[in-house]
């Protein structure tokens, strides 16, 4: 068998781990001491447990990555839900619109421009970036401002490692992000739901925080278009809308940059948008959330459960005022 | 062009057909919803997607609004087409409005608020779109309760009619509820609001000729 002639760690793209396996990941890991044996066993388990829906899902290329942080023991939200229930208004306002319409997005070739208050402004080619950065899987909770949540195995790297490469100057206090703004690729841009392009921002210390990730995949595969291909932000202690998708530009700036939702409705969405069950939103109580796949609500955790790691960033700040 | 007078039995048959058709048509969304919940609870997969509660709340809300706009379309249709038998389905459309609105509320109360009255009160006080929606629902109750022929008789046509003009306020509340509910600038709620506005404007056109279109089966029309 060809695979035996390769080093132990080598994984062909066609060996993308079946999703059913990811759902039983821990079980699978205990059952396979060696990766080679794991592949055989995995194939078997996959064949036995794969449902037609799994088999029919278009297999995006696998990403070579290591297993990193798992921040919750909660069950992972199935791939179908993560890739089928999205807020990505550039492709329509219904939750199923992005999955239906994002086929027009062309995630290759793609350039991520990083400039502003940096010593080394750089235009990163996405493929070069993927090669240069060690990719890691991290299981994070995602809490949407609308009151639902998921648990997602993202694949990516810390935003800090990219920022260190461009060397922010002493003037850099914030990072401003922008999504692609191309009507030919994003049919939803024709409706002025928001002032396009979608823009977001973080304070530099938030951006440098080790939990803040640039994500290029989920469930071990390349990021589906509807989830913000080819590269997106994930800030797990903030409401989902902060985690901007399909990023083309990242600018280090001195002043707090405008953000799309706070520009659209300043009384509803602030710059910080930290998950906070005690600060109620004008539309939705934030005390509870519905985990996708569950009928009833569960309590929302302060900073989405990441208080131990991030509360220090906001010491002394009135979080009801800076919402 | 005035229609030739029909025999009484013929007109009654036409009204019966209209009513039955309306009953079945407006029942379909509810049947669909119940079926999807059946699939969801047995096989786990349904057309309601991965957040079936939210989808069901949205679905019943939209059908309440559609039924309401259909109700409000009946008397202009009868007036401008002079096809008076259509008046016979107005009550049923109104009751469907109430049915879907009540389901909409029950799903919100049961699953979103988990039967906590305190949480609902807090929502009504804090969130304008809930305040307006709840206002509309509360106004629907007396209308649904006085929909029977007996209630019309007891109230007297004029008083009944005055009471049932609340439906215009309900329409405005329902549209505002939807407009305020969505995030960003979305077109869909404005389409409903536009249809509502059009139906209201039609009522402002002065009557030049002919008596009010009335039928024996329903009460006098509003303006």
Coordinates of C-alpha atoms in Angstrom, one line a residue, chain B residues 1-222:
Chain B
X1 CA -70.4 44.9 -15.3
X2 CA -73.2 43.8 -13.0
X3 CA -73.5 40.0 -12.7
X4 CA -76.9 38.4 -13.4
X5 CA -78.6 37.5 -10.2
X6 CA -78.0 33.9 -9.2
X7 CA -80.4 31.6 -7.5
X8 CA -80.1 31.5 -3.8
X9 CA -79.0 27.9 -3.6
X10 CA -76.3 28.5 -6.2
X11 CA -74.8 31.4 -4.2
X12 CA -74.9 29.3 -1.0
X13 CA -73.0 26.6 -2.8
X14 CA -70.4 29.0 -4.0
X15 CA -69.9 30.4 -0.5
X16 CA -69.6 26.9 0.9
X17 CA -66.9 26.0 -1.7
X18 CA -65.0 29.3 -0.9
X19 CA -65.1 28.6 2.8
X20 CA -64.0 25.0 2.5
X21 CA -61.2 26.0 0.1
X22 CA -60.0 28.7 2.4
X23 CA -60.2 26.4 5.4
X24 CA -58.0 23.8 3.7
X25 CA -55.5 26.3 2.2
X26 CA -54.8 28.1 5.4
X27 CA -54.6 24.9 7.3
X28 CA -51.8 23.7 5.1
X29 CA -49.0 25.7 6.7
X30 CA -50.1 24.3 10.1
X31 CA -50.2 20.7 8.7
X32 CA -46.7 21.3 7.3
X33 CA -45.4 22.5 10.6
X34 CA -46.9 19.6 12.5
X35 CA -45.4 17.2 10.0
X36 CA -42.0 18.7 10.3
X37 CA -42.1 18.4 14.1
X38 CA -43.1 14.8 13.6
X39 CA -40.0 14.2 11.5
X40 CA -37.9 16.2 13.9
X41 CA -38.9 14.1 16.9
X42 CA -38.7 10.8 15.1
X43 CA -36.0 10.8 12.5
X44 CA -34.3 14.0 13.8
X45 CA -34.2 15.7 10.3
X46 CA -36.7 18.2 9.2
X47 CA -37.1 21.2 6.9
X48 CA -37.1 23.4 9.9
X49 CA -33.3 23.4 9.9
X50 CA -30.9 23.2 12.8
X51 CA -32.8 25.8 14.9
X52 CA -36.3 24.4 14.7
X53 CA -37.7 26.6 17.5
X54 CA -36.6 29.8 15.9
X55 CA -37.8 28.6 12.5
X56 CA -41.2 27.7 14.0
X57 CA -41.6 31.0 15.8
X58 CA -40.7 32.8 12.6
X59 CA -43.0 30.6 10.5
X60 CA -46.1 31.0 12.6
X61 CA -45.5 34.8 12.9
X62 CA -45.2 35.1 9.2
X63 CA -48.4 33.1 8.6
X64 CA -50.3 35.2 11.2
X65 CA -49.3 38.3 9.3
X66 CA -50.2 36.8 5.9
X67 CA -53.6 35.7 7.2
X68 CA -54.1 39.2 8.7
X69 CA -53.3 40.9 5.3
X70 CA -55.6 38.4 3.6
X71 CA -58.4 39.3 6.0
X72 CA -57.9 43.0 5.4
X73 CA -57.9 42.4 1.6
X74 CA -61.4 40.8 1.6
X75 CA -63.5 43.9 1.8
X76 CA -61.6 46.0 -0.8
X77 CA -61.7 42.9 -3.0
X78 CA -65.5 42.6 -2.6
X79 CA -65.9 46.3 -3.1
X80 CA -63.8 46.8 -6.2
X81 CA -64.6 43.6 -7.9
X82 CA -68.2 43.5 -6.7
X83 CA -67.7 39.8 -6.1
X84 CA -69.6 39.8 -2.8
X85 CA -69.4 36.1 -2.0
X86 CA -65.8 36.6 -1.1
X87 CA -67.0 38.3 2.1
X88 CA -68.0 34.9 3.4
X89 CA -64.4 33.9 4.1
X90 CA -63.4 37.0 6.0
X91 CA -64.3 35.6 9.4
X92 CA -62.3 32.4 8.8
X93 CA -59.3 34.4 7.7
X94 CA -59.5 36.4 10.9
X95 CA -59.7 33.3 13.0
X96 CA -56.7 31.9 11.2
X97 CA -54.9 35.1 12.0
X98 CA -55.7 34.6 15.6
X99 CA -54.7 30.9 15.5
X100 CA -51.3 31.5 14.0
X101 CA -50.6 34.5 16.2
X102 CA -51.6 32.4 19.3
X103 CA -49.2 29.6 18.2
X104 CA -46.5 32.2 17.6
X105 CA -46.9 33.4 21.1
X106 CA -47.1 29.9 22.6
X107 CA -43.9 28.9 21.0
X108 CA -42.2 32.0 22.2
X109 CA -43.6 31.6 25.7
X110 CA -42.9 27.9 25.9
X111 CA -39.5 27.6 24.3
X112 CA -37.9 31.1 24.4
X113 CA -39.2 32.2 27.8
X114 CA -39.6 28.7 29.2
X115 CA -43.1 29.5 30.6
X116 CA -41.7 32.3 32.7
X117 CA -44.3 35.1 33.0
X118 CA -41.8 37.4 34.6
X119 CA -39.5 37.0 31.6
X120 CA -42.3 37.8 29.2
X121 CA -43.2 40.9 31.2
X122 CA -39.6 42.0 31.3
X123 CA -39.5 41.5 27.5
X124 CA -42.6 43.5 26.9
X125 CA -41.3 46.3 29.0
X126 CA -37.8 46.4 27.5
X127 CA -38.2 45.5 23.9
X128 CA -40.4 47.6 21.6
X129 CA -41.0 44.9 19.1
X130 CA -42.3 42.6 21.8
X131 CA -44.4 45.3 23.3
X132 CA -46.1 46.0 19.9
X133 CA -46.4 42.3 19.0
X134 CA -48.0 41.6 22.4
X135 CA -50.3 44.6 22.0
X136 CA -51.5 43.2 18.6
X137 CA -52.1 39.7 20.1
X138 CA -54.1 41.1 23.1
X139 CA -56.2 43.1 20.7
X140 CA -56.9 40.0 18.6
X141 CA -58.4 38.2 21.6
X142 CA -61.7 40.2 21.8
X143 CA -62.1 40.1 18.1
X144 CA -61.7 36.3 18.0
X145 CA -64.0 36.0 21.0
X146 CA -66.8 38.0 19.2
X147 CA -66.5 36.3 15.9
X148 CA -69.6 34.2 16.2
X149 CA -73.0 35.1 14.8
X150 CA -74.4 35.1 18.3
X151 CA -71.8 37.6 19.5
X152 CA -72.6 39.9 16.6
X153 CA -76.3 39.7 17.5
X154 CA -75.6 40.3 21.2
X155 CA -73.3 43.3 20.5
X156 CA -75.4 44.7 17.8
X157 CA -74.0 45.3 14.3
X158 CA -72.8 48.9 14.9
X159 CA -71.0 48.2 18.2
X160 CA -69.5 45.0 16.7
X161 CA -68.2 46.9 13.8
X162 CA -66.7 49.6 16.0
X163 CA -64.9 46.9 18.0
X164 CA -63.7 45.1 14.9
X165 CA -62.1 48.2 13.6
X166 CA -59.3 47.3 16.0
X167 CA -58.1 45.1 13.2
X168 CA -56.5 48.2 11.6
X169 CA -54.5 48.9 14.7
X170 CA -53.5 45.2 14.9
X171 CA -52.3 45.4 11.3
X172 CA -50.1 48.4 12.1
X173 CA -48.8 46.7 15.3
X174 CA -48.0 43.5 13.5
X175 CA -46.1 45.3 10.7
X176 CA -44.2 47.4 13.2
X177 CA -43.4 44.3 15.2
X178 CA -41.8 42.7 12.1
X179 CA -40.0 45.9 11.0
X180 CA -38.4 46.4 14.4
X181 CA -37.5 42.8 14.8
X182 CA -35.1 42.4 11.9
X183 CA -31.4 43.4 12.0
X184 CA -30.0 45.9 9.6
X185 CA -32.0 47.3 6.6
X186 CA -34.0 44.3 5.4
X187 CA -36.7 44.6 2.7
X188 CA -39.0 41.7 3.7
X189 CA -40.9 43.4 6.6
X190 CA -41.4 46.5 4.5
X191 CA -43.0 44.4 1.8
X192 CA -45.7 43.4 4.3
X193 CA -45.9 46.9 5.7
X194 CA -46.4 48.2 2.1
X195 CA -49.2 45.8 1.4
X196 CA -50.8 46.8 4.7
X197 CA -50.5 50.5 3.7
X198 CA -52.0 49.8 0.3
X199 CA -55.0 48.0 1.8
X200 CA -55.5 50.9 4.2
X201 CA -55.3 53.5 1.3
X202 CA -57.9 51.5 -0.6
X203 CA -60.3 52.1 2.3
X204 CA -59.9 55.8 2.0
X205 CA -61.2 56.0 -1.6
X206 CA -64.7 57.5 -1.3
X207 CA -67.6 55.4 -2.4
X208 CA -69.3 56.9 -5.4
X209 CA -71.9 54.5 -6.4
X210 CA -73.8 51.5 -5.1
X211 CA -74.6 50.3 -1.6
X212 CA -72.2 48.6 0.7
X213 CA -71.5 45.1 -0.5
X214 CA -72.9 42.9 2.2
X215 CA -73.8 39.3 2.5
X216 CA -76.2 37.5 4.8
X217 CA -73.4 35.4 6.3
X218 CA -71.3 38.1 7.6
X219 CA -71.5 41.4 9.3
X220 CA -71.5 44.8 7.6
X221 CA -68.1 45.7 6.2
X222 CA -65.7 48.2 7.7

